[in-house]
Coordinates of C-alpha atoms in Angstrom, one line a residue:
X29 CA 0.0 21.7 -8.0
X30 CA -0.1 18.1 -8.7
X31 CA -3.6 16.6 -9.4
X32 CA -4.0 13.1 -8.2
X33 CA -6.6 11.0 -9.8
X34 CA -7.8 8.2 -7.7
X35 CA -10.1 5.2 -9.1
X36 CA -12.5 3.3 -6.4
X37 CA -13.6 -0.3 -6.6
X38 CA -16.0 -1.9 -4.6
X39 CA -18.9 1.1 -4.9
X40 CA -21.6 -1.2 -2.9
X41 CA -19.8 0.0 0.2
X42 CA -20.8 3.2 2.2
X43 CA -16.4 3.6 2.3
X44 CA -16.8 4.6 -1.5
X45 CA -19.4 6.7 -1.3
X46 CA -17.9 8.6 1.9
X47 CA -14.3 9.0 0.2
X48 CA -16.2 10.3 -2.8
X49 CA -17.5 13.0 -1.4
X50 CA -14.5 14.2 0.8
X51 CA -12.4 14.2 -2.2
X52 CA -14.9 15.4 -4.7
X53 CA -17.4 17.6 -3.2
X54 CA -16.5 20.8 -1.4
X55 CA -17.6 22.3 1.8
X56 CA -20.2 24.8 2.3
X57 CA -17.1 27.5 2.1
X58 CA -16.5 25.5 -0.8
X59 CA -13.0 24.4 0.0
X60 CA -12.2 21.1 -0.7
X61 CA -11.0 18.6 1.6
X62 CA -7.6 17.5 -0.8
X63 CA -7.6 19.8 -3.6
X64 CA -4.7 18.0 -5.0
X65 CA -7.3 14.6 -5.6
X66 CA -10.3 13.5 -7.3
X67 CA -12.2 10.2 -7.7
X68 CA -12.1 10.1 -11.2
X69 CA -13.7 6.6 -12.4
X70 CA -15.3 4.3 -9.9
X71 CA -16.2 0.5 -10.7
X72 CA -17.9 -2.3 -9.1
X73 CA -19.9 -5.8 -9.0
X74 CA -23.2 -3.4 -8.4
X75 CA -23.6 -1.2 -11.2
X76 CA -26.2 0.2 -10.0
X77 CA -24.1 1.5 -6.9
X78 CA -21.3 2.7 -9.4
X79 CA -24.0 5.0 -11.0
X80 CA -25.2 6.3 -7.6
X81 CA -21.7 7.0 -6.9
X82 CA -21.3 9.3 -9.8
X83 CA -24.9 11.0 -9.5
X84 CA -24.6 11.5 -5.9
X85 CA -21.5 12.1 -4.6
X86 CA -19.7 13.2 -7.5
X87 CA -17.2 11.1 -9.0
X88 CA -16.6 11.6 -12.6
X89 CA -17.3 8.2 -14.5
X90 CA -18.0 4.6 -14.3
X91 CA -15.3 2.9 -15.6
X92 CA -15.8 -0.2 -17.8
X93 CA -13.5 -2.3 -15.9
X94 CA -10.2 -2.7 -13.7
X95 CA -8.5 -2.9 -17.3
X96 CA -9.2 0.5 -17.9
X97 CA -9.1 2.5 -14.8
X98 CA -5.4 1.1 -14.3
X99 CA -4.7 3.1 -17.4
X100 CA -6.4 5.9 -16.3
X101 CA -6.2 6.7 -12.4
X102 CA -2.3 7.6 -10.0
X103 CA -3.9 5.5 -7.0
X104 CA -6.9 3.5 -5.9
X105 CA -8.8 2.5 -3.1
X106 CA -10.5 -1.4 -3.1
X107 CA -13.5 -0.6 -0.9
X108 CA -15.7 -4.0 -2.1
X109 CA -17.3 -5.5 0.9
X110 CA -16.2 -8.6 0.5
X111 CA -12.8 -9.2 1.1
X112 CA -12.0 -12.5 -0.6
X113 CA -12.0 -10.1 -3.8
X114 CA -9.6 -8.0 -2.3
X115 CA -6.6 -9.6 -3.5
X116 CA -7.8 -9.8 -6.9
X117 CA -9.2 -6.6 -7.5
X118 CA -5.8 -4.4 -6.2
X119 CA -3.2 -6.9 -7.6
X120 CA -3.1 -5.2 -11.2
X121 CA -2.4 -2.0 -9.8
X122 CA 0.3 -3.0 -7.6
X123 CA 2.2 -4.4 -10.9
X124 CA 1.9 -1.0 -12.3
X125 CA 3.3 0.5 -9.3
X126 CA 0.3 2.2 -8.6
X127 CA -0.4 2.8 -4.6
X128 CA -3.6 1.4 -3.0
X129 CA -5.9 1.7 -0.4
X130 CA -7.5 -2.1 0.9
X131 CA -10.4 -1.8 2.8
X132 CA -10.2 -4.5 5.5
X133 CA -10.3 -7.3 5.6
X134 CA -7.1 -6.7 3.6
X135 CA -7.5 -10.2 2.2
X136 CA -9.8 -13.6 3.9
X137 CA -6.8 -15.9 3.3
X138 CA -3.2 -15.5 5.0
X139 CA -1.4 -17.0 1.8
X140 CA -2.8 -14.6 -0.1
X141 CA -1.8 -11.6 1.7
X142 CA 1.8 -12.8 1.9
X143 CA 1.7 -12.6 -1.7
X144 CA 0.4 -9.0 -2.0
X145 CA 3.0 -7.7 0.0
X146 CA 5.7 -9.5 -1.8
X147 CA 4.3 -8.5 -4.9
X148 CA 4.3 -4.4 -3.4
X149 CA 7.5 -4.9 -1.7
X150 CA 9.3 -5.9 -5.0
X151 CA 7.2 -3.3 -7.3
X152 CA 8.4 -0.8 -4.4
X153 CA 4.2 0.3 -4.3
X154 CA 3.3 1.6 -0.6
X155 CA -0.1 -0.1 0.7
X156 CA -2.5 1.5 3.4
X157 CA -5.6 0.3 4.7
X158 CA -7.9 -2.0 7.2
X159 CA -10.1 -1.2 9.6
X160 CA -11.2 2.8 9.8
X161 CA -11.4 2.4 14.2
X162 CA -7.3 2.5 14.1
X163 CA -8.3 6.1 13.8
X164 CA -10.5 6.6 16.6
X165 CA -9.2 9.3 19.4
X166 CA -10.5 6.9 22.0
X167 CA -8.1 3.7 20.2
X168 CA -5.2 6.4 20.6
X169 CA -5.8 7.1 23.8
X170 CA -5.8 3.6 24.9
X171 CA -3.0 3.1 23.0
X172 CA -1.3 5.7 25.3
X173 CA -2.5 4.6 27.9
X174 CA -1.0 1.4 27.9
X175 CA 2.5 2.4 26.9
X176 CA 2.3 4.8 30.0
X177 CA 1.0 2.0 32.4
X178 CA 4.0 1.5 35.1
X179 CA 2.1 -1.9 36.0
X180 CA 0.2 -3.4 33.3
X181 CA -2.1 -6.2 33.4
X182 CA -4.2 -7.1 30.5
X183 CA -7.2 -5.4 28.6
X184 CA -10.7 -6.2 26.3
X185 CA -11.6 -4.8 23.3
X186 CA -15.3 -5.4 22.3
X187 CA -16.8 -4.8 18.4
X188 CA -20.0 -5.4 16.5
X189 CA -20.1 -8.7 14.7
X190 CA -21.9 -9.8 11.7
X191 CA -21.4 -13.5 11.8
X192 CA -23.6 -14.4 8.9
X193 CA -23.9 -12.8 5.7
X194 CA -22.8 -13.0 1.8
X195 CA -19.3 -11.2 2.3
X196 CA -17.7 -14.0 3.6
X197 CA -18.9 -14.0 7.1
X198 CA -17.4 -13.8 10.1
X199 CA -14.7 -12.2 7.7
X200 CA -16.8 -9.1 6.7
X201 CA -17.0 -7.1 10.0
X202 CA -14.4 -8.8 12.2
X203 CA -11.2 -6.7 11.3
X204 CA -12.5 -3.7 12.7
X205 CA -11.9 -5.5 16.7
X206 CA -8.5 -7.4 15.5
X207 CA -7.4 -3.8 14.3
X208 CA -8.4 -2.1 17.7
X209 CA -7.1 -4.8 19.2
X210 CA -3.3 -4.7 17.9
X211 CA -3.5 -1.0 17.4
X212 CA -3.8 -0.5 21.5
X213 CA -2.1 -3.5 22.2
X214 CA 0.6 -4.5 20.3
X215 CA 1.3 -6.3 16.5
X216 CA 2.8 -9.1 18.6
X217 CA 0.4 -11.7 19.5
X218 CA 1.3 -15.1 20.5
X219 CA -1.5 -17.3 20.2
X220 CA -5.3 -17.3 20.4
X221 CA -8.0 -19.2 22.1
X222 CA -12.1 -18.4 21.0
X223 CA -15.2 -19.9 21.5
X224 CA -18.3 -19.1 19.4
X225 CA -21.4 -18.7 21.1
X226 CA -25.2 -17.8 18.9
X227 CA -23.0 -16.3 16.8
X228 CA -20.9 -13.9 18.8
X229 CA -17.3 -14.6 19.4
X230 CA -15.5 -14.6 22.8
X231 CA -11.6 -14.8 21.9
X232 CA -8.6 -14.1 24.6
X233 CA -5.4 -13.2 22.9
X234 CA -2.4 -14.1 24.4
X235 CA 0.9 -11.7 24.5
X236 CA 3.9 -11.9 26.3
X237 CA 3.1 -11.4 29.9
X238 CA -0.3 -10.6 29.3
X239 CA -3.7 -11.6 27.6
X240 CA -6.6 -9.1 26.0
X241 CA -10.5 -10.2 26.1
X242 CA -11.9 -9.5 22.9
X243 CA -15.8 -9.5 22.7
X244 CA -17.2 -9.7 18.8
X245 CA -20.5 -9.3 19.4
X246 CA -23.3 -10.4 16.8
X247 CA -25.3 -7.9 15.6
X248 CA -24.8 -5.3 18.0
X249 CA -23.8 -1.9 16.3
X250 CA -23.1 0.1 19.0
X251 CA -20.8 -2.2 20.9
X252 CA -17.4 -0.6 20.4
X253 CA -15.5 -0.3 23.4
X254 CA -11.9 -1.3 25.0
X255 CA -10.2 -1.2 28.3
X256 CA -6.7 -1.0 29.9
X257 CA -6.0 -2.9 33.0
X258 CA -3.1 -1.5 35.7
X259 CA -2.5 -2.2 38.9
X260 CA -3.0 1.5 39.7
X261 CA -6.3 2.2 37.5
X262 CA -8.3 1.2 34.7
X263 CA -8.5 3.1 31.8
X264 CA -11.9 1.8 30.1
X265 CA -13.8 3.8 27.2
X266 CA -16.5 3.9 24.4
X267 CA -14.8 4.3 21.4
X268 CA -16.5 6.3 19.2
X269 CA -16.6 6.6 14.7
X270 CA -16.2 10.5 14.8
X271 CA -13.5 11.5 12.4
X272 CA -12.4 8.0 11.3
X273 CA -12.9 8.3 7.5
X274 CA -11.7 11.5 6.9
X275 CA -8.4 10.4 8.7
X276 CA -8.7 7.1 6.5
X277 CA -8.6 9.2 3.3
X278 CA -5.8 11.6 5.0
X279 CA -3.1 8.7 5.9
X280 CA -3.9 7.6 2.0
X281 CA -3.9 10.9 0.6
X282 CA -0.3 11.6 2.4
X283 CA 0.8 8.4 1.4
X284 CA -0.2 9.0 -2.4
X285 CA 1.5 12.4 -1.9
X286 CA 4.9 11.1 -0.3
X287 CA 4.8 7.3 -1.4
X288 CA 5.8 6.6 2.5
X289 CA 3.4 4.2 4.8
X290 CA 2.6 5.0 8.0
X291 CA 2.1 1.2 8.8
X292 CA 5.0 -1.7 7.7
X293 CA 3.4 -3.6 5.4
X294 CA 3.5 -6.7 8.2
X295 CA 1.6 -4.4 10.4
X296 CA -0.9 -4.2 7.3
X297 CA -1.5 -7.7 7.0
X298 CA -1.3 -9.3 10.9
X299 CA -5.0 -8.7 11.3
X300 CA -5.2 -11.3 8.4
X301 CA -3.1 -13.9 10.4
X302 CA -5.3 -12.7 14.2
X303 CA -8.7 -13.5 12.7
X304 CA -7.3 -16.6 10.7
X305 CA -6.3 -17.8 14.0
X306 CA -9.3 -16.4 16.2
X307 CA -11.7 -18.6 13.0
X308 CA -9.6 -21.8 13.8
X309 CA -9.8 -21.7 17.3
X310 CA -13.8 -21.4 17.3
X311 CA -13.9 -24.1 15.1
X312 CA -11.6 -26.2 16.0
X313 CA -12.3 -25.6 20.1
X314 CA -7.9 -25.5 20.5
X315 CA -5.5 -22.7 21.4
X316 CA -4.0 -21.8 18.1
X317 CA -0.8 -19.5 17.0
X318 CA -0.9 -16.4 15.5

């Protein structure tokens, strides 16, 4: 069997520490999760995380830098919190042809994740990534739900919000509603308009024939939820986190395993291009394109 060894960057965020352990620490039948993978070096700004990391959930080593884990590790996952580093810290590893996890936000700036994907497209690297509530058996059975609606109408999607904080704010937690968002909907969107209110943000998001509500609400962690309008019913639901790592590390894992994505690499980047839009209307107080 093939042994896989995966590097993590970005070790300040619970992701890294979570992936650790399902790849490195076995159950209490002592099986492990992928027995073909193991986090081999892990790195970071936070040294001190990097160390926990390796004393607590059992990766190998702390690496000394990017330079020497790309030498050393068959794929990676970028897992730093703030994702205007994003870009920067997975780009060496694409030109090795190495394939990457990117924690979302895949990147804070649209020009820069047109450029990644170039970059993987012509190295021929698969990506995967984003936000982990794509995964969510509530989010797939929205999803369904839609497609089967004989008469749809329209929808809201509502996430927690952290508006303010040091990893590029309204940036940081935002991808995880854009993500729900297309994922149920649709990775079409037309155009955007969004108001900002004490910090939460109140966006509708325009598709052909239809428009979704989509509620980011500050500081309120226990505020994911999502509808789907019909004219026959309403399918509305609490969307729950149960499973949605482990099913992060699987669609990576397969990928690693396979080299195919289970996402285009457009798909990967449009939440990039919603929130870029959904941040220019707030600020701007105008409709704005996607």
């Amino acid at each position: 069997m093939k042994k896989y060894r995966i590097g993590i960057i970005g070790t300040e965020n619970y992701h890294a520490k979570q992936f650790t352990e399902f790849f490195n620490k076995p159950d209490k039948d002592g099986n492990l999760a992928f027995p073909d993978c193991h986090v081999t070096l892990v790195w970071g700004h936070y040294p001190q995380e990097s160390e926990k990391v390796v004393a607590e959930c059992g990766a190998d080593k702390v690496a000394c830098g990017i330079e020497e884990m790309v030498e050393n590790v068959d794929a990676v996952m970028v897992t730093a919190r703030d994702g205007k580093f994003h870009a920067e810290f997975v780009r060496p590893f694409i030109e090795r042809g190495i394939p990457a996890f990117i924690d979302k936000p895949i990147t804070t700036d649209t020009q820069e994740a047109e450029d990644l994907i170039a970059l993987a497209k012509a190295k021929g690297v698969p990506l995967c990534g984003g936000s982990s509530l794509r995964h969510s058996k509530q989010v797939i059975e929205l999803k369904k739900a839609k497609a089967e609606a004989s008469l749809f109408r329209g929808g809201f999607v509502s996430a927690p919000l952290s508006f303010s904080n040091e990893y590029s704010g309204f940036w940081f937690y935002s991808s995880h509603l854009a993500e729900m968002c297309l994922e149920i909907f649709g990775y079409n969107p037309k155009s955007v308009v969004a108001t900002e209110n004490n910090q939460s943000v109140y966006a509708t998001i325009n598709y052909d024939g239809f428009s979704v509500n989509c509620n980011f609400v500050n500081d309120s962690y226990n505020s994911y939820a999502g509808a789907v309008f019909s004219k026959e019913k309403t399918d509305m639901k609490e969307v729950s986190l149960d499973d949605i790592f482990l099913c992060e590390c699987e669609e990576f894992v397969n990928m690693v395993r396979t080299g195919e994505m289970l996402r285009s690499y457009e798909d990967l980047i449009k939440p990039v291009y919603l929130l870029d839009a959904i941040k220019k209307s707030y600020e701007s107080g105008k409709k704005v394109d996607v």
